[in-house]
PDB file of C-alpha atoms in Angstrom:
ATOM      1  CA  UNK K  23     -14.074 -69.906  33.756  1.00 44.00           C
ATOM      2  CA  UNK K  24     -14.116 -66.054  33.894  1.00 46.00           C
ATOM      3  CA  UNK K  25     -16.179 -64.188  31.250  1.00 47.00           C
ATOM      4  CA  UNK K  26     -14.293 -61.701  28.977  1.00 48.00           C
ATOM      5  CA  UNK K  27     -17.302 -59.314  28.809  1.00 47.00           C
ATOM      6  CA  UNK K  28     -17.306 -56.701  31.562  1.00 53.00           C
ATOM      7  CA  UNK K  29     -20.693 -55.783  32.932  1.00 52.00           C
ATOM      8  CA  UNK K  30     -20.955 -52.145  33.991  1.00 59.00           C
ATOM      9  CA  UNK K  31     -22.918 -51.138  37.044  1.00 63.00           C
ATOM     10  CA  UNK K  32     -26.162 -49.087  36.633  1.00 63.00           C
ATOM     11  CA  UNK K  33     -24.361 -45.947  37.896  1.00 61.00           C
ATOM     12  CA  UNK K  34     -21.612 -46.331  35.260  1.00 65.00           C
ATOM     13  CA  UNK K  35     -24.225 -46.782  32.506  1.00 64.00           C
ATOM     14  CA  UNK K  36     -26.045 -43.620  33.645  1.00 69.00           C
ATOM     15  CA  UNK K  37     -22.804 -41.558  33.626  1.00 70.00           C
ATOM     16  CA  UNK K  38     -21.963 -42.908  30.169  1.00 71.00           C
ATOM     17  CA  UNK K  39     -25.388 -41.900  28.863  1.00 70.00           C
ATOM     18  CA  UNK K  40     -25.015 -38.394  30.327  1.00 72.00           C
ATOM     19  CA  UNK K  41     -21.582 -37.990  28.733  1.00 70.00           C
ATOM     20  CA  UNK K  42     -22.895 -39.086  25.332  1.00 71.00           C
ATOM     21  CA  UNK K  43     -25.884 -36.738  25.711  1.00 68.00           C
ATOM     22  CA  UNK K  44     -23.575 -33.797  26.481  1.00 69.00           C
ATOM     23  CA  UNK K  45     -21.369 -34.631  23.499  1.00 67.00           C
ATOM     24  CA  UNK K  46     -24.440 -34.815  21.290  1.00 76.00           C
ATOM     25  CA  UNK K  47     -25.676 -31.453  22.547  1.00 76.00           C
ATOM     26  CA  UNK K  48     -22.244 -29.869  22.062  1.00 78.00           C
ATOM     27  CA  UNK K  49     -22.050 -31.320  18.557  1.00 79.00           C
ATOM     28  CA  UNK K  50     -25.451 -29.894  17.682  1.00 80.00           C
ATOM     29  CA  UNK K  51     -24.461 -26.442  18.976  1.00 82.00           C
ATOM     30  CA  UNK K  52     -21.228 -26.567  16.996  1.00 83.00           C
ATOM     31  CA  UNK K  53     -23.067 -27.667  13.849  1.00 83.00           C
ATOM     32  CA  UNK K  54     -25.588 -24.845  14.298  1.00 84.00           C
ATOM     33  CA  UNK K  55     -22.753 -22.351  14.717  1.00 84.00           C
ATOM     34  CA  UNK K  56     -21.000 -23.573  11.551  1.00 86.00           C
ATOM     35  CA  UNK K  57     -24.344 -23.428   9.718  1.00 88.00           C
ATOM     36  CA  UNK K  58     -24.781 -19.741  10.553  1.00 89.00           C
ATOM     37  CA  UNK K  59     -21.121 -19.090   9.749  1.00 88.00           C
ATOM     38  CA  UNK K  60     -21.191 -20.915   6.403  1.00 90.00           C
ATOM     39  CA  UNK K  61     -22.530 -18.008   4.231  1.00 91.00           C
ATOM     40  CA  UNK K  62     -19.644 -15.793   5.355  1.00 91.00           C
ATOM     41  CA  UNK K  63     -17.113 -18.599   4.936  1.00 91.00           C
ATOM     42  CA  UNK K  64     -18.350 -19.371   1.419  1.00 93.00           C
ATOM     43  CA  UNK K  65     -18.199 -15.713   0.346  1.00 93.00           C
ATOM     44  CA  UNK K  66     -14.813 -15.247   2.073  1.00 91.00           C
ATOM     45  CA  UNK K  67     -13.348 -18.233   0.241  1.00 92.00           C
ATOM     46  CA  UNK K  68     -14.813 -17.182  -3.135  1.00 92.00           C
ATOM     47  CA  UNK K  69     -13.953 -13.474  -3.011  1.00 91.00           C
ATOM     48  CA  UNK K  70     -10.815 -13.446  -0.819  1.00 89.00           C
ATOM     49  CA  UNK K  71      -9.007 -16.771  -0.498  1.00 91.00           C
ATOM     50  CA  UNK K  72      -9.322 -17.891  -4.128  1.00 93.00           C
ATOM     51  CA  UNK K  73      -8.288 -14.481  -5.614  1.00 91.00           C
ATOM     52  CA  UNK K  74      -5.265 -14.339  -3.283  1.00 90.00           C
ATOM     53  CA  UNK K  75      -4.166 -17.861  -4.248  1.00 93.00           C
ATOM     54  CA  UNK K  76      -4.762 -17.083  -7.921  1.00 92.00           C
ATOM     55  CA  UNK K  77      -2.798 -13.844  -7.619  1.00 92.00           C
ATOM     56  CA  UNK K  78       0.148 -15.694  -6.056  1.00 93.00           C
ATOM     57  CA  UNK K  79       0.131 -18.104  -9.017  1.00 94.00           C
ATOM     58  CA  UNK K  80      -0.145 -15.298 -11.602  1.00 93.00           C
ATOM     59  CA  UNK K  81       2.786 -13.469  -9.976  1.00 92.00           C
ATOM     60  CA  UNK K  82       5.047 -16.212 -11.353  1.00 94.00           C
ATOM     61  CA  UNK K  83       3.675 -15.873 -14.892  1.00 93.00           C
ATOM     62  CA  UNK K  84       3.489 -13.464 -17.811  1.00 93.00           C
ATOM     63  CA  UNK K  85      -0.228 -12.846 -18.385  1.00 90.00           C
ATOM     64  CA  UNK K  86      -1.777 -10.126 -20.548  1.00 86.00           C
ATOM     65  CA  UNK K  87      -5.415 -11.363 -20.579  1.00 84.00           C
ATOM     66  CA  UNK K  88      -5.243 -12.095 -24.325  1.00 85.00           C
ATOM     67  CA  UNK K  89      -2.872 -15.071 -24.171  1.00 86.00           C
ATOM     68  CA  UNK K  90      -2.653 -17.960 -21.716  1.00 88.00           C
ATOM     69  CA  UNK K  91      -0.473 -17.327 -18.685  1.00 89.00           C
ATOM     70  CA  UNK K  92       3.171 -18.290 -19.321  1.00 91.00           C
ATOM     71  CA  UNK K  93       5.310 -19.472 -16.398  1.00 92.00           C
ATOM     72  CA  UNK K  94       8.339 -17.187 -15.907  1.00 90.00           C
ATOM     73  CA  UNK K  95       9.386 -18.139 -12.387  1.00 88.00           C
ATOM     74  CA  UNK K  96      10.821 -15.318 -10.284  1.00 90.00           C
ATOM     75  CA  UNK K  97      11.342 -12.949 -13.225  1.00 92.00           C
ATOM     76  CA  UNK K  98       8.552 -10.590 -12.151  1.00 92.00           C
ATOM     77  CA  UNK K  99      10.017 -10.268  -8.663  1.00 92.00           C
ATOM     78  CA  UNK K 100      13.584  -9.776  -9.909  1.00 92.00           C
ATOM     79  CA  UNK K 101      12.442  -7.026 -12.289  1.00 91.00           C
ATOM     80  CA  UNK K 102      10.311  -5.502  -9.542  1.00 89.00           C
ATOM     81  CA  UNK K 103      13.116  -5.111  -7.013  1.00 89.00           C
ATOM     82  CA  UNK K 104      16.218  -4.846  -9.222  1.00 90.00           C
ATOM     83  CA  UNK K 105      15.171  -3.025 -12.416  1.00 89.00           C
ATOM     84  CA  UNK K 106      11.940  -1.112 -11.786  1.00 89.00           C
ATOM     85  CA  UNK K 107      13.055   2.304 -10.508  1.00 91.00           C
ATOM     86  CA  UNK K 108       9.469   3.586 -10.559  1.00 91.00           C
ATOM     87  CA  UNK K 109       8.416   0.838  -8.148  1.00 91.00           C
ATOM     88  CA  UNK K 110      11.257   1.752  -5.790  1.00 91.00           C
ATOM     89  CA  UNK K 111      10.074   5.359  -5.996  1.00 91.00           C
ATOM     90  CA  UNK K 112       6.476   4.318  -5.252  1.00 91.00           C
ATOM     91  CA  UNK K 113       7.694   2.130  -2.366  1.00 91.00           C
ATOM     92  CA  UNK K 114       9.586   5.065  -0.883  1.00 91.00           C
ATOM     93  CA  UNK K 115       6.556   7.373  -1.286  1.00 90.00           C
ATOM     94  CA  UNK K 116       4.247   4.828   0.322  1.00 90.00           C
ATOM     95  CA  UNK K 117       6.555   4.320   3.310  1.00 90.00           C
ATOM     96  CA  UNK K 118       6.945   8.075   3.779  1.00 89.00           C
ATOM     97  CA  UNK K 119       3.188   8.468   3.664  1.00 88.00           C
ATOM     98  CA  UNK K 120       2.611   5.501   6.004  1.00 87.00           C
ATOM     99  CA  UNK K 121       5.209   6.658   8.552  1.00 87.00           C
ATOM    100  CA  UNK K 122       3.779  10.198   8.679  1.00 87.00           C
ATOM    101  CA  UNK K 123       0.053   9.788   8.031  1.00 84.00           C
ATOM    102  CA  UNK K 124      -0.474   6.381   9.693  1.00 83.00           C
ATOM    103  CA  UNK K 125       0.642   7.212  13.262  1.00 85.00           C
ATOM    104  CA  UNK K 126      -0.725  10.774  13.034  1.00 87.00           C
ATOM    105  CA  UNK K 127      -4.126   9.529  11.906  1.00 84.00           C
ATOM    106  CA  UNK K 128      -4.139   6.864  14.634  1.00 86.00           C
ATOM    107  CA  UNK K 129      -3.196   9.277  17.425  1.00 88.00           C
ATOM    108  CA  UNK K 130      -5.507  12.052  16.213  1.00 86.00           C
ATOM    109  CA  UNK K 131      -8.451   9.651  15.978  1.00 85.00           C
ATOM    110  CA  UNK K 132      -7.926   8.489  19.555  1.00 87.00           C
ATOM    111  CA  UNK K 133      -7.240  11.976  20.903  1.00 88.00           C
ATOM    112  CA  UNK K 134     -10.349  13.452  19.283  1.00 86.00           C
ATOM    113  CA  UNK K 135     -12.485  10.516  20.441  1.00 86.00           C
ATOM    114  CA  UNK K 136     -11.131  10.979  23.980  1.00 87.00           C
ATOM    115  CA  UNK K 137     -11.899  14.708  23.977  1.00 86.00           C
ATOM    116  CA  UNK K 138     -15.318  14.369  22.331  1.00 85.00           C
ATOM    117  CA  UNK K 139     -16.305  11.644  24.808  1.00 84.00           C
ATOM    118  CA  UNK K 140     -16.116  14.252  27.579  1.00 82.00           C
ATOM    119  CA  UNK K 141     -18.411  16.731  25.811  1.00 81.00           C
ATOM    120  CA  UNK K 142     -22.165  16.931  26.198  1.00 78.00           C
ATOM    121  CA  UNK K 143     -22.917  17.244  22.475  1.00 78.00           C
ATOM    122  CA  UNK K 144     -20.725  14.238  21.664  1.00 77.00           C
ATOM    123  CA  UNK K 145     -23.105  12.894  18.997  1.00 79.00           C
ATOM    124  CA  UNK K 146     -23.016  16.157  17.049  1.00 81.00           C
ATOM    125  CA  UNK K 147     -19.212  16.376  17.141  1.00 80.00           C
ATOM    126  CA  UNK K 148     -18.902  12.664  16.281  1.00 78.00           C
ATOM    127  CA  UNK K 149     -21.026  13.179  13.184  1.00 78.00           C
ATOM    128  CA  UNK K 150     -18.980  16.223  12.181  1.00 77.00           C
ATOM    129  CA  UNK K 151     -15.698  14.294  12.361  1.00 74.00           C
ATOM    130  CA  UNK K 152     -17.077  11.103  10.778  1.00 75.00           C
ATOM    131  CA  UNK K 153     -18.770  12.678   7.734  1.00 73.00           C
ATOM    132  CA  UNK K 154     -15.505  13.311   5.771  1.00 69.00           C
ATOM    133  CA  UNK K 155     -14.643   9.614   5.886  1.00 69.00           C
ATOM    134  CA  UNK K 156     -17.926   8.537   4.262  1.00 69.00           C
ATOM    135  CA  UNK K 157     -17.736  11.241   1.614  1.00 68.00           C
ATOM    136  CA  UNK K 158     -16.163  10.291  -1.691  1.00 65.00           C
ATOM    137  CA  UNK K 159     -12.464  11.071  -1.844  1.00 65.00           C
ATOM    138  CA  UNK K 160     -12.902  12.416  -5.359  1.00 67.00           C
ATOM    139  CA  UNK K 161     -15.624  14.826  -4.204  1.00 71.00           C
ATOM    140  CA  UNK K 162     -13.549  16.058  -1.281  1.00 71.00           C
ATOM    141  CA  UNK K 163     -10.481  16.446  -3.462  1.00 73.00           C
ATOM    142  CA  UNK K 164     -12.366  19.091  -5.502  1.00 77.00           C
ATOM    143  CA  UNK K 165     -12.646  21.219  -2.361  1.00 81.00           C
ATOM    144  CA  UNK K 166      -8.995  20.633  -1.462  1.00 83.00           C
ATOM    145  CA  UNK K 167      -7.858  21.379  -5.030  1.00 83.00           C
ATOM    146  CA  UNK K 168      -9.468  24.812  -4.696  1.00 85.00           C
ATOM    147  CA  UNK K 169      -7.614  25.335  -1.400  1.00 88.00           C
ATOM    148  CA  UNK K 170      -4.264  24.181  -2.855  1.00 88.00           C
ATOM    149  CA  UNK K 171      -4.728  25.674  -6.317  1.00 86.00           C
ATOM    150  CA  UNK K 172      -1.381  26.729  -7.785  1.00 83.00           C
ATOM    151  CA  UNK K 173      -2.476  30.179  -9.005  1.00 83.00           C
ATOM    152  CA  UNK K 174      -2.941  33.344  -6.976  1.00 83.00           C
ATOM    153  CA  UNK K 175      -6.707  32.711  -6.794  1.00 84.00           C
ATOM    154  CA  UNK K 176      -6.240  29.507  -4.818  1.00 85.00           C
ATOM    155  CA  UNK K 177      -7.459  29.935  -1.243  1.00 87.00           C
ATOM    156  CA  UNK K 178      -4.168  29.184   0.520  1.00 90.00           C
ATOM    157  CA  UNK K 179      -2.011  31.065  -1.981  1.00 89.00           C
ATOM    158  CA  UNK K 180      -4.369  34.063  -1.786  1.00 89.00           C
ATOM    159  CA  UNK K 181      -4.157  34.175   2.020  1.00 90.00           C
ATOM    160  CA  UNK K 182      -0.375  33.809   2.048  1.00 90.00           C
ATOM    161  CA  UNK K 183       0.042  36.502  -0.629  1.00 89.00           C
ATOM    162  CA  UNK K 184      -2.229  38.909   1.250  1.00 89.00           C
ATOM    163  CA  UNK K 185      -0.362  38.296   4.494  1.00 89.00           C
ATOM    164  CA  UNK K 186       2.996  38.792   2.761  1.00 87.00           C
ATOM    165  CA  UNK K 187       4.248  35.293   3.530  1.00 87.00           C
ATOM    166  CA  UNK K 188       5.101  34.558  -0.109  1.00 84.00           C
ATOM    167  CA  UNK K 189       5.856  36.763  -3.136  1.00 86.00           C
ATOM    168  CA  UNK K 190       4.538  34.372  -5.809  1.00 86.00           C
ATOM    169  CA  UNK K 191       2.037  31.486  -5.807  1.00 87.00           C
ATOM    170  CA  UNK K 192       3.225  28.037  -4.763  1.00 89.00           C
ATOM    171  CA  UNK K 193       2.466  25.179  -7.158  1.00 89.00           C
ATOM    172  CA  UNK K 194       1.129  22.916  -4.431  1.00 87.00           C
ATOM    173  CA  UNK K 195      -0.102  20.009  -6.590  1.00 85.00           C
ATOM    174  CA  UNK K 196       2.459  20.172  -9.406  1.00 86.00           C
ATOM    175  CA  UNK K 197       5.700  20.813  -7.531  1.00 87.00           C
ATOM    176  CA  UNK K 198       7.300  17.443  -6.568  1.00 87.00           C
ATOM    177  CA  UNK K 199       8.406  18.936  -3.237  1.00 88.00           C
ATOM    178  CA  UNK K 200       4.869  19.842  -2.102  1.00 89.00           C
ATOM    179  CA  UNK K 201       2.775  17.019  -3.567  1.00 89.00           C
ATOM    180  CA  UNK K 202       3.316  14.512  -0.747  1.00 88.00           C
ATOM    181  CA  UNK K 203       2.627  17.026   2.092  1.00 89.00           C
ATOM    182  CA  UNK K 204      -0.663  17.951   0.385  1.00 89.00           C
ATOM    183  CA  UNK K 205      -1.635  14.274   0.066  1.00 88.00           C
ATOM    184  CA  UNK K 206      -0.816  13.708   3.757  1.00 87.00           C
ATOM    185  CA  UNK K 207      -2.936  16.694   4.869  1.00 87.00           C
ATOM    186  CA  UNK K 208      -5.961  15.652   2.799  1.00 85.00           C
ATOM    187  CA  UNK K 209      -5.632  12.023   3.928  1.00 83.00           C
ATOM    188  CA  UNK K 210      -5.490  13.067   7.582  1.00 81.00           C
ATOM    189  CA  UNK K 211      -8.686  15.067   7.132  1.00 78.00           C
ATOM    190  CA  UNK K 212     -10.435  11.989   5.730  1.00 76.00           C
ATOM    191  CA  UNK K 213      -8.976   9.515   8.224  1.00 73.00           C
ATOM    192  CA  UNK K 214     -11.468  10.193  11.048  1.00 70.00           C
ATOM    193  CA  UNK K 215     -13.527   7.211  10.053  1.00 72.00           C
ATOM    194  CA  UNK K 216     -13.965   3.718  11.363  1.00 74.00           C
ATOM    195  CA  UNK K 217     -11.076   3.931  13.822  1.00 78.00           C
ATOM    196  CA  UNK K 218     -12.505   7.114  15.333  1.00 81.00           C
ATOM    197  CA  UNK K 219     -15.902   5.482  15.907  1.00 82.00           C
ATOM    198  CA  UNK K 220     -14.331   2.337  17.368  1.00 84.00           C
ATOM    199  CA  UNK K 221     -12.257   4.416  19.806  1.00 87.00           C
ATOM    200  CA  UNK K 222     -15.349   6.401  20.807  1.00 84.00           C
ATOM    201  CA  UNK K 223     -17.341   3.208  21.393  1.00 85.00           C
ATOM    202  CA  UNK K 224     -14.497   1.755  23.447  1.00 86.00           C
ATOM    203  CA  UNK K 225     -14.293   4.882  25.620  1.00 86.00           C
ATOM    204  CA  UNK K 226     -18.019   4.788  26.300  1.00 85.00           C
ATOM    205  CA  UNK K 227     -17.818   1.150  27.406  1.00 84.00           C
ATOM    206  CA  UNK K 228     -15.345   1.845  30.206  1.00 84.00           C
ATOM    207  CA  UNK K 229     -17.292   1.655  33.448  1.00 84.00           C
ATOM    208  CA  UNK K 230     -17.336   4.911  35.494  1.00 83.00           C
ATOM    209  CA  UNK K 231     -16.975   2.768  38.646  1.00 86.00           C
ATOM    210  CA  UNK K 232     -13.422   1.948  37.606  1.00 85.00           C
ATOM    211  CA  UNK K 233     -12.538   5.647  37.586  1.00 84.00           C
ATOM    212  CA  UNK K 234     -14.092   5.998  41.059  1.00 84.00           C
ATOM    213  CA  UNK K 235     -12.053   3.030  42.286  1.00 86.00           C
ATOM    214  CA  UNK K 236      -8.946   4.559  40.693  1.00 85.00           C
ATOM    215  CA  UNK K 237      -9.582   7.855  42.496  1.00 84.00           C
ATOM    216  CA  UNK K 238      -9.703   5.971  45.788  1.00 84.00           C
ATOM    217  CA  UNK K 239      -6.374   4.334  44.906  1.00 82.00           C
ATOM    218  CA  UNK K 240      -4.717   7.710  44.274  1.00 82.00           C
ATOM    219  CA  UNK K 241      -5.323   8.488  40.579  1.00 80.00           C
ATOM    220  CA  UNK K 242      -5.830  12.246  40.519  1.00 78.00           C
ATOM    221  CA  UNK K 243      -5.543  13.498  36.911  1.00 83.00           C
ATOM    222  CA  UNK K 244      -7.193  12.729  33.577  1.00 82.00           C
ATOM    223  CA  UNK K 245      -3.888  11.590  32.078  1.00 83.00           C
ATOM    224  CA  UNK K 246      -3.383   9.087  34.913  1.00 86.00           C
ATOM    225  CA  UNK K 247      -6.915   7.796  34.282  1.00 85.00           C
ATOM    226  CA  UNK K 248      -6.055   7.481  30.601  1.00 85.00           C
ATOM    227  CA  UNK K 249      -2.787   5.653  31.209  1.00 86.00           C
ATOM    228  CA  UNK K 250      -3.751   3.323  34.071  1.00 86.00           C
ATOM    229  CA  UNK K 251      -7.443   2.598  33.316  1.00 87.00           C
ATOM    230  CA  UNK K 252      -8.619   3.622  29.850  1.00 87.00           C
ATOM    231  CA  UNK K 253      -5.775   2.386  27.646  1.00 86.00           C
ATOM    232  CA  UNK K 254      -5.460  -1.106  29.244  1.00 85.00           C
ATOM    233  CA  UNK K 255      -9.220  -1.630  28.870  1.00 86.00           C
ATOM    234  CA  UNK K 256      -9.219  -0.499  25.238  1.00 85.00           C
ATOM    235  CA  UNK K 257      -6.602  -2.899  23.859  1.00 83.00           C
ATOM    236  CA  UNK K 258      -9.046  -4.602  21.429  1.00 84.00           C
ATOM    237  CA  UNK K 259     -10.155  -1.251  20.017  1.00 84.00           C
ATOM    238  CA  UNK K 260      -6.558   0.003  19.860  1.00 85.00           C
ATOM    239  CA  UNK K 261      -5.542  -3.156  18.007  1.00 83.00           C
ATOM    240  CA  UNK K 262      -8.353  -2.792  15.482  1.00 84.00           C
ATOM    241  CA  UNK K 263      -7.524   0.875  14.942  1.00 84.00           C
ATOM    242  CA  UNK K 264      -3.826   0.113  14.418  1.00 83.00           C
ATOM    243  CA  UNK K 265      -4.457  -2.617  11.849  1.00 82.00           C
ATOM    244  CA  UNK K 266      -7.015  -0.390  10.120  1.00 82.00           C
ATOM    245  CA  UNK K 267      -4.488   2.472   9.979  1.00 81.00           C
ATOM    246  CA  UNK K 268      -1.796   0.233   8.488  1.00 82.00           C
ATOM    247  CA  UNK K 269      -4.104  -1.064   5.766  1.00 82.00           C
ATOM    248  CA  UNK K 270      -5.346   2.461   4.975  1.00 82.00           C
ATOM    249  CA  UNK K 271      -1.825   3.936   4.928  1.00 82.00           C
ATOM    250  CA  UNK K 272      -0.440   1.335   2.512  1.00 85.00           C
ATOM    251  CA  UNK K 273      -3.604   1.427   0.364  1.00 83.00           C
ATOM    252  CA  UNK K 274      -3.587   5.142  -0.431  1.00 83.00           C
ATOM    253  CA  UNK K 275      -4.463   5.658  -4.078  1.00 85.00           C
ATOM    254  CA  UNK K 276      -7.552   7.667  -5.035  1.00 82.00           C
ATOM    255  CA  UNK K 277      -6.609  10.805  -3.099  1.00 82.00           C
ATOM    256  CA  UNK K 278      -3.066  10.755  -4.509  1.00 84.00           C
ATOM    257  CA  UNK K 279      -4.356  10.380  -8.074  1.00 86.00           C
ATOM    258  CA  UNK K 280      -7.082  13.029  -7.636  1.00 84.00           C
ATOM    259  CA  UNK K 281      -4.580  15.570  -6.289  1.00 83.00           C
ATOM    260  CA  UNK K 282      -1.387  14.858  -8.242  1.00 84.00           C
ATOM    261  CA  UNK K 283      -2.724  13.001 -11.285  1.00 83.00           C
ATOM    262  CA  UNK K 284      -1.377   9.791 -12.775  1.00 82.00           C
ATOM    263  CA  UNK K 285       1.470   9.760 -13.343  1.00 83.00           C
ATOM    264  CA  UNK K 286       2.254  12.593 -10.967  1.00 84.00           C
ATOM    265  CA  UNK K 287       5.087  15.046 -11.756  1.00 86.00           C
ATOM    266  CA  UNK K 288       8.382  13.202 -11.319  1.00 87.00           C
ATOM    267  CA  UNK K 289       6.308  10.376  -9.720  1.00 89.00           C
ATOM    268  CA  UNK K 290       6.229  12.426  -6.502  1.00 88.00           C
ATOM    269  CA  UNK K 291       2.744  11.137  -5.609  1.00 86.00           C
ATOM    270  CA  UNK K 292       3.145   7.633  -7.050  1.00 89.00           C
ATOM    271  CA  UNK K 293       2.262   4.907  -4.520  1.00 90.00           C
ATOM    272  CA  UNK K 294       2.364   1.094  -4.602  1.00 91.00           C
ATOM    273  CA  UNK K 295      -1.346   0.923  -5.427  1.00 91.00           C
ATOM    274  CA  UNK K 296      -0.834   3.475  -8.226  1.00 91.00           C
ATOM    275  CA  UNK K 297       1.934   1.288  -9.649  1.00 91.00           C
ATOM    276  CA  UNK K 298      -0.284  -1.797  -9.362  1.00 92.00           C
ATOM    277  CA  UNK K 299      -3.186   0.010 -11.075  1.00 92.00           C
ATOM    278  CA  UNK K 300      -0.869   1.186 -13.854  1.00 91.00           C
ATOM    279  CA  UNK K 301       0.324  -2.313 -14.733  1.00 92.00           C
ATOM    280  CA  UNK K 302      -3.027  -4.068 -14.147  1.00 91.00           C
ATOM    281  CA  UNK K 303      -5.565  -1.784 -15.835  1.00 90.00           C
ATOM    282  CA  UNK K 304      -3.513   0.424 -18.202  1.00 90.00           C
ATOM    283  CA  UNK K 305      -0.727  -1.867 -19.433  1.00 90.00           C
ATOM    284  CA  UNK K 306      -2.686  -5.131 -18.779  1.00 90.00           C
ATOM    285  CA  UNK K 307       0.423  -6.920 -17.490  1.00 91.00           C
ATOM    286  CA  UNK K 308      -1.484  -8.851 -14.857  1.00 91.00           C
ATOM    287  CA  UNK K 309       1.395 -11.171 -13.964  1.00 92.00           C
ATOM    288  CA  UNK K 310       3.634  -8.267 -13.009  1.00 93.00           C
ATOM    289  CA  UNK K 311       0.724  -6.505 -11.272  1.00 93.00           C
ATOM    290  CA  UNK K 312       0.073  -9.691  -9.279  1.00 93.00           C
ATOM    291  CA  UNK K 313       3.689  -9.667  -8.090  1.00 93.00           C
ATOM    292  CA  UNK K 314       3.149  -6.113  -6.783  1.00 93.00           C
ATOM    293  CA  UNK K 315      -0.106  -7.191  -5.116  1.00 93.00           C
ATOM    294  CA  UNK K 316       1.515 -10.219  -3.467  1.00 93.00           C
ATOM    295  CA  UNK K 317       4.358  -8.079  -2.130  1.00 93.00           C
ATOM    296  CA  UNK K 318       1.866  -5.553  -0.732  1.00 91.00           C
ATOM    297  CA  UNK K 319      -0.206  -8.374   0.791  1.00 90.00           C
ATOM    298  CA  UNK K 320       2.725  -9.879   2.680  1.00 91.00           C
ATOM    299  CA  UNK K 321       3.975  -6.418   3.691  1.00 90.00           C
ATOM    300  CA  UNK K 322       0.664  -5.400   5.304  1.00 88.00           C
ATOM    301  CA  UNK K 323       0.173  -8.909   6.723  1.00 88.00           C
ATOM    302  CA  UNK K 324       3.598  -8.840   8.378  1.00 89.00           C
ATOM    303  CA  UNK K 325       3.098  -5.363   9.835  1.00 86.00           C
ATOM    304  CA  UNK K 326      -0.359  -6.365  11.048  1.00 83.00           C
ATOM    305  CA  UNK K 327       1.064  -9.415  12.824  1.00 85.00           C
ATOM    306  CA  UNK K 328       3.712  -7.248  14.520  1.00 86.00           C
ATOM    307  CA  UNK K 329       1.039  -4.806  15.735  1.00 81.00           C
ATOM    308  CA  UNK K 330      -1.158  -7.665  16.952  1.00 80.00           C
ATOM    309  CA  UNK K 331       1.823  -9.088  18.849  1.00 82.00           C
ATOM    310  CA  UNK K 332       2.449  -5.729  20.517  1.00 79.00           C
ATOM    311  CA  UNK K 333      -1.134  -4.841  21.427  1.00 72.00           C
ATOM    312  CA  UNK K 334      -2.751  -8.244  22.066  1.00 69.00           C
ATOM    313  CA  UNK K 335      -3.309  -9.322  25.637  1.00 62.00           C
ATOM    314  CA  UNK K 336      -1.767 -12.535  26.934  1.00 56.00           C
ATOM    315  CA  UNK K 337      -5.184 -14.185  27.240  1.00 54.00           C
ATOM    316  CA  UNK K 338      -6.180 -13.362  23.645  1.00 53.00           C
TER     317      UNK K 338
END
């Protein structure tokens, strides 16, 4: 009679022990990694995931902080897109700002980083371009308000009057036609921040040997080096800078309020964040404000996914 229990050979038992030992070691490494990651995950869930989920729920309710939230379904969204003309105005202003300031800020940050990387005193120039981004927007707006002051003593008006370019002062921050250009200019000045430093770090990590190899292969100009060597090697930095620019462009608020006030004349400087702030912290209609926040969340998330699809490598 043949036994049903199979007896493994000593070599099979040794291989089985090695496999179990490797699995145990891999499990311990994974557990150690999750242990180090757990503080970030806990804080991320508490301060990001839970507020987002709660905001999605509140967007379907009427909630004024004094009474319990009342379920109203899609009413907030229908009012937002069909009846709220101020929101449509803020949406238009935000898109205009994002289309102009976003790409300009992104390209200027990379171009300046590329030029500064070739200079000897690169650290000094890097500090000069990075300082505006870490300075308070409110503090910088005081300087810019003096430049764009609407009387004849404003710096820009004074220059233009002396040069005969205009016959009377321009109301830069109170005229609806000039408010958005002023906001774009000030925002561009302050946009040389994180993206600029990331581009500079990426440029410094490109090995000089690659440029020497490119020269042997026929690359003869700086623009060819940029196109064939630098840009393909900087895709991660370019991706980060693009996502950062999108978030910054659609999150413009403090500069617009500091320059044009709230509400701005004819809502010329009113953005989506301004509209959200108005309903959340002035009118205390948190359900409606949550609907604005959810729309902005999915808008920036969708644009970020499109940019990641365009700039991500196939192996990422």
